[in-house]
XYZ file of C-alpha atoms in Angstrom:
747
model
C 103.598 96.495 97.342
C 106.604 95.174 97.159
C 108.732 92.899 99.650
C 111.654 93.424 97.163
C 112.198 96.885 97.676
C 112.637 95.275 101.620
C 115.359 93.415 99.836
C 116.698 95.366 98.411
C 116.765 98.086 100.840
C 118.741 95.594 102.826
C 121.189 94.962 100.445
C 121.291 98.698 99.024
C 122.443 99.498 102.594
C 125.195 97.042 102.490
C 126.340 98.512 99.049
C 126.266 101.576 99.929
C 128.054 101.617 103.160
C 130.306 99.773 101.075
C 130.669 101.430 98.229
C 130.312 98.684 96.020
C 128.180 98.475 92.950
C 126.695 95.194 91.614
C 129.426 95.156 88.570
C 131.773 95.165 91.718
C 130.785 91.457 92.684
C 131.694 89.351 90.701
C 132.072 85.290 90.711
C 129.206 84.934 92.839
C 127.413 81.744 92.382
C 125.356 79.544 93.774
C 127.678 76.845 95.803
C 125.808 73.347 96.107
C 123.745 71.561 93.758
C 120.154 71.717 93.506
C 118.703 69.257 95.843
C 116.374 66.735 94.677
C 113.881 67.801 96.832
C 112.220 71.637 97.914
C 113.677 72.387 101.295
C 110.857 72.711 103.460
C 108.816 75.762 104.810
C 109.664 76.845 108.500
C 106.463 76.232 111.530
C 104.601 79.097 111.173
C 103.594 78.532 115.051
C 105.490 76.933 117.671
C 102.665 74.609 118.819
C 102.937 73.226 115.182
C 106.526 73.271 116.008
C 106.143 70.907 119.176
C 103.820 68.514 118.213
C 105.861 67.667 114.468
C 108.664 67.005 116.610
C 106.324 65.253 119.294
C 105.462 62.899 116.469
C 108.231 62.640 114.261
C 110.611 61.217 117.488
C 113.818 60.151 115.587
C 113.756 61.877 112.025
C 117.101 60.324 111.340
C 116.773 56.765 112.849
C 116.809 54.244 109.880
C 113.897 52.681 108.353
C 111.537 56.188 110.063
C 108.086 55.704 109.433
C 107.125 59.342 108.389
C 103.991 60.578 110.451
C 103.676 64.036 108.707
C 106.925 64.586 106.736
C 109.995 66.293 106.621
C 108.467 69.480 106.966
C 105.538 71.683 105.943
C 105.353 72.391 102.272
C 102.230 75.283 102.384
C 100.565 77.281 104.921
C 97.631 79.582 104.385
C 94.679 80.883 106.812
C 91.660 78.872 104.801
C 88.109 80.112 106.280
C 86.028 78.335 108.784
C 83.323 80.243 110.518
C 83.353 78.026 113.815
C 86.356 79.525 115.258
C 87.179 82.902 117.073
C 88.291 84.764 113.740
C 86.273 83.035 111.311
C 89.502 81.265 109.824
C 92.552 79.254 110.554
C 96.098 78.772 110.240
C 97.080 75.635 108.474
C 100.128 73.865 107.646
C 100.581 71.672 104.680
C 103.147 68.337 105.067
C 103.575 65.400 103.063
C 101.070 63.321 104.951
C 98.483 65.734 106.052
C 97.326 69.000 108.091
C 98.345 70.644 111.185
C 95.741 73.695 111.780
C 95.479 76.102 115.065
C 91.878 77.070 115.363
C 92.188 79.255 118.287
C 95.967 81.137 119.123
C 94.187 82.190 122.033
C 93.322 79.255 123.128
C 94.826 76.390 125.597
C 97.810 75.423 124.553
C 98.546 72.927 127.254
C 95.402 70.675 125.381
C 95.706 68.142 123.122
C 93.301 69.307 120.280
C 95.181 72.683 120.025
C 96.345 71.398 117.430
C 94.673 69.807 115.195
C 94.923 67.391 112.355
C 92.091 68.145 108.916
C 89.736 65.945 107.999
C 91.546 65.989 104.651
C 90.252 62.190 103.485
C 87.031 62.674 104.624
C 86.662 66.060 102.614
C 88.292 64.739 99.035
C 85.740 61.637 99.713
C 82.723 63.110 100.193
C 83.932 65.947 97.294
C 83.693 68.982 99.644
C 85.192 71.169 102.044
C 84.278 72.074 105.376
C 84.023 75.781 106.050
C 82.281 75.807 109.552
C 78.628 76.179 110.638
C 77.868 73.043 109.157
C 78.215 74.625 105.832
C 80.226 72.691 103.163
C 81.769 73.929 99.842
C 81.469 71.546 96.886
C 84.467 70.969 94.807
C 83.482 66.977 93.890
C 85.385 63.878 95.108
C 89.369 64.178 94.277
C 90.311 62.442 91.060
C 93.755 61.998 92.350
C 95.388 58.360 93.207
C 95.127 57.107 96.964
C 98.527 55.559 96.436
C 101.900 55.055 94.406
C 103.669 57.123 92.004
C 100.468 58.888 91.612
C 99.620 57.804 87.967
C 97.482 54.860 88.113
C 94.936 53.148 90.390
C 91.679 54.439 92.457
C 91.195 58.146 93.227
C 89.545 58.626 96.506
C 86.478 59.009 93.987
C 86.480 55.368 93.931
C 85.921 55.156 97.402
C 83.327 58.043 97.022
C 80.644 54.773 96.830
C 82.058 53.041 99.484
C 82.023 54.778 102.898
C 78.856 52.973 104.087
C 78.268 50.941 107.374
C 79.946 47.434 107.191
C 78.915 44.375 109.904
C 81.268 43.689 112.572
C 83.576 41.330 111.594
C 86.273 41.634 113.893
C 88.330 38.398 114.240
C 87.398 37.284 110.395
C 89.988 37.662 107.509
C 89.560 39.834 105.408
C 86.481 39.001 102.586
C 87.606 37.452 98.900
C 85.727 40.491 97.688
C 88.508 42.654 98.796
C 90.444 43.869 95.692
C 89.101 47.869 94.857
C 89.245 48.299 90.868
C 89.771 51.676 89.377
C 86.595 52.358 88.548
C 85.377 51.788 92.268
C 83.608 48.238 91.483
C 85.154 45.651 94.094
C 86.383 42.245 92.571
C 87.439 38.357 94.238
C 91.034 38.345 95.064
C 92.592 35.926 92.996
C 95.561 34.483 95.163
C 97.283 33.297 91.691
C 97.433 36.782 90.212
C 97.598 39.381 93.297
C 99.601 37.615 95.815
C 98.488 39.406 99.233
C 99.537 38.520 102.666
C 97.368 37.288 105.066
C 95.231 40.231 106.501
C 92.449 39.959 109.370
C 89.823 41.911 110.942
C 91.582 43.797 114.153
C 88.948 45.883 115.142
C 85.669 46.804 114.593
C 85.132 50.571 114.562
C 81.584 51.429 116.599
C 81.546 55.196 116.052
C 81.683 54.693 112.130
C 80.529 51.450 111.130
C 84.217 50.242 110.015
C 86.456 47.375 110.248
C 90.226 48.041 110.877
C 92.553 45.564 109.033
C 94.596 44.540 111.878
C 98.049 45.310 110.423
C 96.682 49.239 110.676
C 94.786 48.478 114.017
C 98.434 47.170 115.566
C 100.357 50.204 114.115
C 98.033 52.550 115.501
C 98.351 51.073 119.100
C 102.490 51.224 118.445
C 103.651 54.389 116.901
C 101.827 56.634 119.125
C 103.832 57.927 122.381
C 102.249 56.877 125.702
C 103.014 60.063 127.195
C 100.732 62.279 124.852
C 97.683 59.552 125.425
C 94.448 61.390 125.560
C 91.284 60.497 126.146
C 87.926 61.606 124.172
C 84.931 60.931 126.254
C 82.820 63.517 124.522
C 82.799 60.786 121.513
C 83.247 57.990 123.114
C 86.035 56.398 122.540
C 88.874 55.378 125.294
C 92.634 55.070 124.806
C 92.555 56.780 121.853
C 95.825 58.416 121.195
C 95.396 57.366 117.680
C 91.950 59.418 117.028
C 93.518 63.248 116.540
C 95.996 61.997 113.673
C 93.990 59.122 112.084
C 90.450 60.250 112.621
C 87.750 56.918 112.517
C 88.293 54.630 109.383
C 85.415 55.787 106.846
C 86.220 52.471 104.858
C 86.890 48.755 104.886
C 90.567 48.008 104.086
C 91.447 46.876 100.236
C 94.149 45.952 97.998
C 94.593 47.867 95.254
C 96.508 47.662 92.250
C 99.322 50.647 91.936
C 102.455 52.080 90.284
C 105.639 52.099 92.595
C 108.842 53.460 91.337
C 106.975 52.070 88.229
C 105.953 48.773 88.528
C 102.490 47.376 89.584
C 103.005 46.240 93.104
C 99.676 45.358 95.125
C 99.220 46.911 98.613
C 96.542 47.431 101.160
C 95.017 50.560 101.637
C 92.501 51.899 103.991
C 91.079 55.466 104.519
C 90.358 57.144 107.673
C 88.602 60.605 108.015
C 91.922 62.196 108.569
C 94.939 59.377 106.968
C 95.210 57.297 104.177
C 97.550 53.871 105.151
C 99.025 51.353 103.484
C 100.738 48.128 103.623
C 102.921 47.117 101.220
C 104.043 42.750 101.861
C 107.003 43.765 99.722
C 108.476 46.520 102.085
C 110.885 45.900 105.291
C 109.056 44.722 108.037
C 109.973 48.364 109.721
C 108.077 49.839 106.539
C 105.242 48.307 105.673
C 102.602 50.271 107.312
C 102.663 53.674 106.358
C 100.720 56.874 106.119
C 99.678 57.936 102.532
C 100.612 61.414 100.982
C 97.456 62.969 101.853
C 98.702 66.323 102.440
C 99.850 66.273 98.997
C 96.669 64.852 97.609
C 94.439 67.606 99.321
C 96.782 70.795 98.137
C 97.068 69.268 94.666
C 92.518 68.853 94.657
C 92.172 71.983 96.963
C 94.632 74.373 95.803
C 96.082 73.102 92.374
C 92.917 75.523 90.695
C 91.449 78.206 93.099
C 88.001 78.734 92.777
C 87.219 81.912 92.881
C 84.147 83.646 92.926
C 83.977 86.904 90.201
C 82.552 89.367 92.594
C 82.481 92.697 89.760
C 83.773 94.924 92.400
C 83.596 98.999 91.848
C 84.762 101.346 93.962
C 84.733 105.277 94.493
C 85.867 107.350 97.311
C 86.039 110.768 98.625
C 89.608 111.467 100.398
C 89.536 115.233 101.855
C 93.190 116.251 102.894
C 93.286 118.081 105.908
C 95.710 121.191 106.839
C 99.243 120.733 108.042
C 101.172 119.276 110.291
C 98.898 116.645 110.725
C 96.716 116.353 107.457
C 94.403 114.487 108.734
C 92.076 112.489 106.289
C 88.364 111.985 106.108
C 87.058 109.212 103.703
C 83.876 108.460 102.511
C 84.238 105.048 99.775
C 81.038 102.917 98.248
C 81.673 99.276 97.253
C 79.070 98.224 94.893
C 79.229 94.501 94.063
C 78.011 91.047 92.691
C 77.810 87.929 94.389
C 79.709 85.220 92.017
C 79.328 82.639 94.439
C 77.257 79.533 94.242
C 76.218 80.468 98.086
C 74.024 82.942 99.768
C 76.275 86.133 101.400
C 75.849 86.307 104.811
C 78.571 89.026 105.329
C 81.390 90.797 103.590
C 84.649 91.748 104.189
C 87.145 94.375 103.303
C 91.186 94.680 104.391
C 91.993 97.788 105.726
C 96.076 97.686 107.075
C 95.964 100.929 108.591
C 93.921 99.152 111.366
C 97.073 97.798 112.134
C 97.924 101.052 113.646
C 96.354 101.997 117.114
C 94.144 104.903 116.433
C 94.985 105.293 112.542
C 91.870 104.523 111.150
C 88.274 104.949 112.770
C 85.479 103.761 111.448
C 82.830 106.273 111.585
C 79.580 104.447 110.292
C 79.154 101.548 107.340
C 75.995 100.982 105.582
C 74.671 98.397 103.439
C 71.593 98.681 100.899
C 71.246 102.153 102.847
C 70.463 100.557 106.579
C 72.870 100.538 109.215
C 75.317 97.307 109.575
C 77.033 95.340 112.416
C 80.109 94.978 111.963
C 83.681 93.354 113.284
C 87.332 93.098 113.066
C 88.668 89.525 112.372
C 92.517 89.231 112.258
C 93.415 92.669 113.117
C 92.696 94.003 109.589
C 89.879 92.910 108.451
C 86.673 94.380 108.935
C 83.904 91.932 108.604
C 80.363 93.765 107.506
C 77.230 91.700 108.160
C 74.652 91.899 105.564
C 70.945 93.107 106.818
C 69.157 90.575 104.252
C 71.468 87.465 102.736
C 72.330 88.091 99.384
C 72.080 85.589 96.802
C 73.864 84.489 93.777
C 73.670 87.218 91.097
C 72.633 89.825 93.897
C 73.519 92.949 94.203
C 75.173 94.905 97.151
C 76.442 98.669 98.127
C 78.698 98.841 101.252
C 78.673 102.725 102.324
C 81.150 103.509 105.091
C 83.110 106.619 106.228
C 85.947 106.856 107.906
C 88.834 109.170 109.628
C 92.337 108.525 109.113
C 95.099 110.354 111.503
C 98.306 109.238 109.570
C 101.198 107.924 111.534
C 104.226 110.634 111.275
C 106.389 107.932 110.297
C 106.940 108.682 106.670
C 106.437 105.550 104.085
C 103.971 104.658 102.190
C 101.922 104.531 105.066
C 102.144 107.882 106.367
C 102.665 111.552 106.447
C 106.379 113.078 106.776
C 106.366 116.187 108.404
C 109.188 117.884 107.280
C 109.023 117.439 103.410
C 105.336 117.379 104.369
C 104.575 114.515 101.838
C 101.184 112.381 102.609
C 101.580 108.846 101.245
C 98.285 107.093 100.928
C 99.171 103.215 99.987
C 97.119 100.848 101.220
C 94.952 103.023 102.897
C 91.687 102.099 100.543
C 89.688 99.499 102.460
C 89.022 96.882 99.701
C 87.169 93.800 99.208
C 89.348 90.505 100.064
C 88.841 87.359 97.686
C 85.942 85.055 98.158
C 87.814 81.635 96.881
C 86.741 78.266 98.140
C 83.924 79.076 99.296
C 84.924 81.896 101.471
C 86.829 85.301 102.395
C 90.596 84.783 102.235
C 92.013 87.572 104.413
C 94.777 87.565 106.756
C 96.263 89.523 109.875
C 98.769 92.033 109.142
C 102.549 90.924 108.056
C 105.527 92.766 108.710
C 106.903 90.559 105.317
C 106.304 90.842 102.338
C 103.377 92.864 100.616
C 99.363 92.890 101.613
C 98.310 92.368 98.054
C 95.622 89.760 97.365
C 93.132 91.241 95.339
C 91.034 90.763 92.337
C 90.604 93.669 89.349
C 88.200 95.941 89.710
C 87.562 99.892 88.658
C 88.221 102.204 90.800
C 86.499 106.205 91.054
C 88.728 108.421 93.728
C 88.621 112.053 94.773
C 91.404 113.777 96.361
C 90.477 117.198 97.388
C 92.012 119.520 100.300
C 89.922 120.299 103.332
C 90.852 123.999 103.581
C 91.321 125.380 100.201
C 94.840 124.713 100.126
C 96.846 123.617 96.681
C 98.090 120.332 96.343
C 99.247 118.283 93.694
C 98.551 114.422 93.918
C 99.959 111.488 91.935
C 98.667 107.625 91.730
C 96.755 105.140 90.395
C 94.768 106.351 87.352
C 93.773 108.952 84.891
C 93.706 112.494 85.768
C 90.384 113.088 84.489
C 89.348 116.390 86.540
C 91.738 118.571 88.194
C 90.432 121.668 89.689
C 92.548 124.866 88.612
C 93.689 126.135 92.203
C 94.636 122.121 92.776
C 91.992 121.791 95.835
C 89.972 118.882 93.630
C 91.406 115.797 91.772
C 89.484 113.376 90.147
C 91.116 109.673 89.238
C 89.445 107.037 87.021
C 91.653 103.365 86.631
C 89.451 100.140 85.726
C 91.438 96.994 86.148
C 93.236 97.669 88.912
C 93.875 95.617 91.824
C 94.219 98.874 94.538
C 94.982 102.452 94.299
C 97.767 104.889 96.194
C 98.479 108.421 95.839
C 100.897 110.607 97.004
C 99.863 114.543 98.168
C 101.949 117.187 98.660
C 101.894 121.045 98.411
C 105.612 120.716 97.640
C 105.145 118.885 94.655
C 105.979 119.648 90.673
C 102.778 119.544 88.803
C 104.181 117.365 85.959
C 100.617 119.027 84.237
C 102.136 122.223 83.986
C 105.573 120.984 83.427
C 106.370 118.865 80.448
C 110.006 118.573 81.865
C 108.220 116.404 84.188
C 106.803 113.084 81.284
C 108.051 111.225 78.939
C 106.348 109.678 76.276
C 106.448 105.664 75.837
C 104.571 105.197 72.891
C 101.143 106.018 73.956
C 101.705 105.430 77.216
C 102.480 109.152 79.733
C 104.628 108.912 82.384
C 104.118 111.312 85.163
C 106.618 112.160 88.027
C 105.875 113.708 91.154
C 109.081 114.921 93.467
C 109.446 117.851 95.189
C 110.888 121.250 94.054
C 114.383 120.863 94.898
C 114.408 117.216 93.655
C 113.155 117.929 90.269
C 116.872 116.695 88.704
C 116.314 113.526 90.209
C 112.923 112.566 89.658
C 113.680 113.537 85.697
C 116.927 111.334 85.853
C 114.053 108.620 87.508
C 111.524 109.073 84.268
C 115.121 108.034 82.255
C 115.765 105.568 84.143
C 111.866 103.835 83.918
C 111.083 104.564 80.265
C 113.301 102.394 78.304
C 112.544 99.485 80.871
C 108.746 100.363 80.293
C 109.406 100.211 76.533
C 110.967 96.660 76.478
C 108.787 94.783 78.955
C 106.162 95.509 76.967
C 107.495 94.333 73.846
C 109.057 91.189 75.505
C 105.864 90.202 77.234
C 103.125 92.599 76.510
C 101.648 95.824 76.083
C 101.644 97.926 79.226
C 97.676 98.325 78.961
C 96.461 101.628 81.395
C 97.264 105.374 79.611
C 99.854 106.784 82.118
C 102.497 105.596 84.663
C 103.649 107.232 87.699
C 106.788 107.226 89.427
C 106.980 109.882 92.806
C 109.023 110.053 95.909
C 107.029 109.378 99.493
C 108.163 110.709 102.168
C 111.293 109.923 104.690
C 110.659 106.643 106.466
C 111.351 106.714 110.039
C 111.306 102.938 110.489
C 112.910 100.928 109.094
C 110.428 98.727 107.397
C 109.403 101.245 105.513
C 112.446 102.297 104.457
C 112.109 100.238 100.425
C 110.105 101.569 97.423
C 107.210 100.523 96.478
C 105.076 99.263 93.365
C 101.426 99.932 93.378
C 99.065 99.587 89.826
C 100.233 102.568 87.767
C 103.230 103.813 90.430
C 105.984 103.617 91.607
C 107.058 105.529 94.925
C 110.391 105.979 96.008
C 111.816 107.460 99.668
C 112.751 110.527 99.326
C 116.045 110.434 100.740
C 117.257 107.395 98.139
C 117.898 110.619 95.764
C 120.252 111.804 97.298
C 122.353 108.223 97.113
C 122.794 108.964 93.093
C 121.972 106.280 90.510
C 125.531 104.822 88.903
C 125.126 102.313 86.599
C 125.071 98.747 87.975
C 124.325 100.386 91.361
C 120.793 98.841 93.101
C 119.877 102.518 93.044
C 119.789 101.808 89.211
C 118.200 98.785 89.206
C 115.261 99.341 91.552
C 113.558 101.458 89.205
C 113.699 99.205 86.320
C 112.427 96.529 89.346
C 109.386 98.253 89.871
C 108.454 99.123 86.506
C 108.344 94.960 86.390
C 105.679 95.078 88.803
C 103.308 96.602 86.225
C 103.285 93.368 84.326
C 103.865 90.560 87.699
C 101.622 92.181 90.266
C 99.303 94.709 88.597
C 98.215 93.051 85.529
C 99.353 89.475 86.315
C 97.917 88.895 90.127
C 98.898 86.788 92.659
C 98.138 86.262 96.269
C 101.322 88.026 97.041
C 101.232 86.581 101.150
C 101.075 82.719 100.254
C 102.824 82.811 96.604
C 104.762 85.953 96.433
C 107.352 84.221 94.279
C 104.885 84.825 91.378
C 105.255 88.640 91.378
C 108.690 88.499 92.930
C 110.881 86.343 91.609
C 109.388 86.857 88.163
C 110.458 90.755 88.648
C 113.906 90.037 90.027
C 114.803 87.928 87.184
C 113.360 89.593 84.403
C 115.259 92.906 85.622
C 118.303 90.790 85.062
C 116.761 89.758 81.533
C 117.035 93.742 81.174
C 120.382 93.886 81.563
C 121.533 90.480 79.547
C 119.538 92.282 76.619
C 120.484 95.582 76.985
C 123.892 95.755 79.167
C 125.242 92.591 78.119
C 128.930 92.919 79.389
C 127.922 93.542 83.139
C 124.895 90.632 82.854
C 127.197 88.015 84.661
C 128.023 90.707 87.825
C 124.727 91.736 87.828
C 123.054 88.201 87.816
C 125.629 87.252 90.783
C 124.281 90.202 92.204
C 121.113 89.359 92.117
C 121.457 86.532 93.487
C 124.294 86.320 96.049
C 121.239 85.296 99.012
C 120.155 82.154 97.100
C 119.737 79.670 99.845
C 119.114 76.118 100.238
C 117.097 76.505 103.782
C 113.806 77.381 102.584
C 112.051 77.198 99.361
C 111.234 79.535 96.936
C 107.816 78.588 97.153
C 107.178 79.913 100.856
C 104.548 82.229 101.986
C 105.059 85.470 104.331
C 103.346 83.258 107.404
C 105.397 80.416 106.756
C 107.878 81.011 109.864
C 110.506 82.445 108.335
C 113.113 83.514 110.499
C 113.802 86.816 109.885
C 113.442 89.271 106.473
C 117.083 88.324 104.775
C 115.809 84.997 104.834
C 112.568 85.810 103.724
C 113.885 87.823 100.555
C 117.222 85.485 100.158
C 114.475 82.566 98.984
C 111.917 84.012 97.578
C 113.887 86.742 95.938
C 117.628 85.129 95.124
C 116.611 81.635 94.628
C 113.703 82.354 93.007
C 115.495 84.057 90.242
C 118.377 81.333 90.726
C 115.411 78.922 89.837
C 114.063 81.107 87.004
C 117.264 81.579 85.436
C 117.418 77.718 85.245
C 113.787 77.177 83.348
C 114.914 79.992 81.007
C 118.683 78.017 79.716
C 116.679 74.575 79.949
C 113.787 75.928 77.063
C 116.191 78.600 75.416
C 114.844 82.258 75.054
C 112.427 81.254 72.594
C 110.052 79.028 74.313
C 110.668 81.186 77.307
C 109.449 84.373 75.803
C 106.574 83.058 74.361
C 105.768 81.434 77.200
C 105.839 84.280 79.189
C 103.586 86.217 76.556
C 101.354 83.349 76.772
C 101.172 83.947 80.588
C 100.681 87.391 80.233
C 97.861 86.878 77.890
C 95.716 84.123 79.434
C 96.222 86.347 83.386
C 95.545 89.560 81.955
C 93.729 91.285 85.166
C 93.175 87.616 86.670
C 95.095 86.099 89.770
C 96.939 83.983 88.345
C 98.636 80.645 90.536
C 101.208 78.530 90.868
C 100.023 75.491 88.703
C 99.085 77.916 86.106
C 102.150 79.262 85.431
C 103.982 76.174 85.649
C 101.773 74.520 83.344
C 102.380 77.361 80.500
C 106.318 76.852 80.956
C 105.699 73.191 80.666
C 103.836 73.629 77.749
C 106.284 75.575 75.700
C 109.519 73.527 77.007
C 110.829 70.762 74.977
C 112.896 69.952 77.836
C 111.036 68.307 81.165
C 110.826 71.317 84.225
C 109.726 69.030 86.699
C 113.037 68.451 88.042
C 113.708 72.117 88.447
C 110.339 72.863 89.564
C 110.803 69.685 92.275
C 114.123 71.596 93.209
C 112.633 74.817 94.893
C 109.261 74.871 94.625
C 108.298 73.083 98.253
C 104.463 72.232 96.350
């Protein structure tokens, strides 16, 4: 699954019409130097944008105190069972998180967009997943203030959340200095000259005292027009409540490094925010919001806590006759609960449900018992388990479904004219279980839908009426009937499967000219009889690339690699090439465009080969972190050209980065408010390639490729994270790469 191919298709259309090759695009370089800070993501929801705008007010005024920060740096759908869909859309800002719990709720309600209880969770060491359930991570060992490399952490405050007595109107006590071990000490004015602080309010709801500077700040920074009352919680005039929450600690003086210099500041933790008071700042900026959003993201997402469910799939796919090619599916999913919690339900991703009338679930059974189901976020099938499955317990789900393929060609439809059925993203697959909940998303027209763990697949494809079919795709064809009515594929350590089916294909198992051998890998081409030469050309383009990637990064881990044509796409959102594990599909009409050296149709096959390393073998969440496979694969395509066609490298690199932009970060995901597909591809692909080019130059070839081999070995058959890649790159580099990453990656 490859949104880069969409990038190719858009740019490809332009280049094809203009009659240009990459070699003709000369002297195209980014016009602006990299910024000191990566640009922000867009707003994922208009209500989040409105809330941010209302709270921030004049962001260009002098001495502006940020309530949230310049913009979002990370967008996610997090599990939360108390919402109608069982999850909620969240966007992280420097200072906090904004979330939409019910997209169908009252948009005029002040609680339509809420702010997460981030500080409360970091101190408690557990994320709330709804229904009174929490996921234990452990208190955050992240500094609450300063440069982030010293001073007390949220974990140091874990023992300081008990109720305190009412001290309203009294001076802040002498024992108000908090050390890095969480112990309190006496403030010594000669050594730590803090300002004079008194208690401005006692909060009955939480049993803590407000420092006067923080209470005054809370009363003066909110827009009076947004003042609300929260009678349910018994608080009047609580315009500060949705942003700050209640105080959960007393105020303390702490010593932290600020711009490398030790400074003593006052800090107080609230449910949603941290407030700091620095007497050394100008009066207008003495009280500031701590970078709670950044701190929480570091705690929760720098190390993803994914449970290994050890899923195994077997499926029987019965293909009907033309002109409809309806499909009957029987699938079995077996798994072992690798989490540390009981499972009351599991969730399967089924993208074909997105289109009305395409996917109909006939029955679902769990361990032989009928199971209740419901659809979440459009394409996710929640299967209730009749009995909760404890950690280590096993469960088997059997489902039957009928599919009516859309007559639109492409990767998820049927091309009636050419009689090509493409079964991409067709098989319901288990979504990852991460950070205490199932990680699932709505359908996205942008990008890919891949966020799967590696698993074993055993797939049978057969014809319903005895028709001879030719089938190509993921896995080794370990069994084929002589009459072409039965094919069985086995694939281990793959993230999903996809197949092309047609009675009109040349069968490469019968025609050796439609195969190539690269070391131990057998390459197979599935093309219509009239496209034989075009299929052979695709083999000749991809075979050297398969060998080069294996040599530079690590051996291709499978026995076969399939290239095939898929039906002519009738919708523009399907007009692109597409990678899957062990396979690459190209639209049938693209074969007529030619593959002259340096054109987009020449480098597309190389790019798709690269995805066998970045996505298929080293996986990632292609929805939230698509740059991990798309930027990497695009950049490595330029490296393939640099290594093998050096004289054209400059023009090729310029062509592949011509859309580089400073308007969105490379790290943006598909839900982060892109205005268009071209904006998405410009940020993730083009700017991502520019970033990685700078990384390679800073590191040098030897260190850079050593890092890639290490990364490939470390995350082989796993899902990589941004932190994982950046850590490995820096570990192999003598140069400090932080400034490069900071200029392009928002998190």
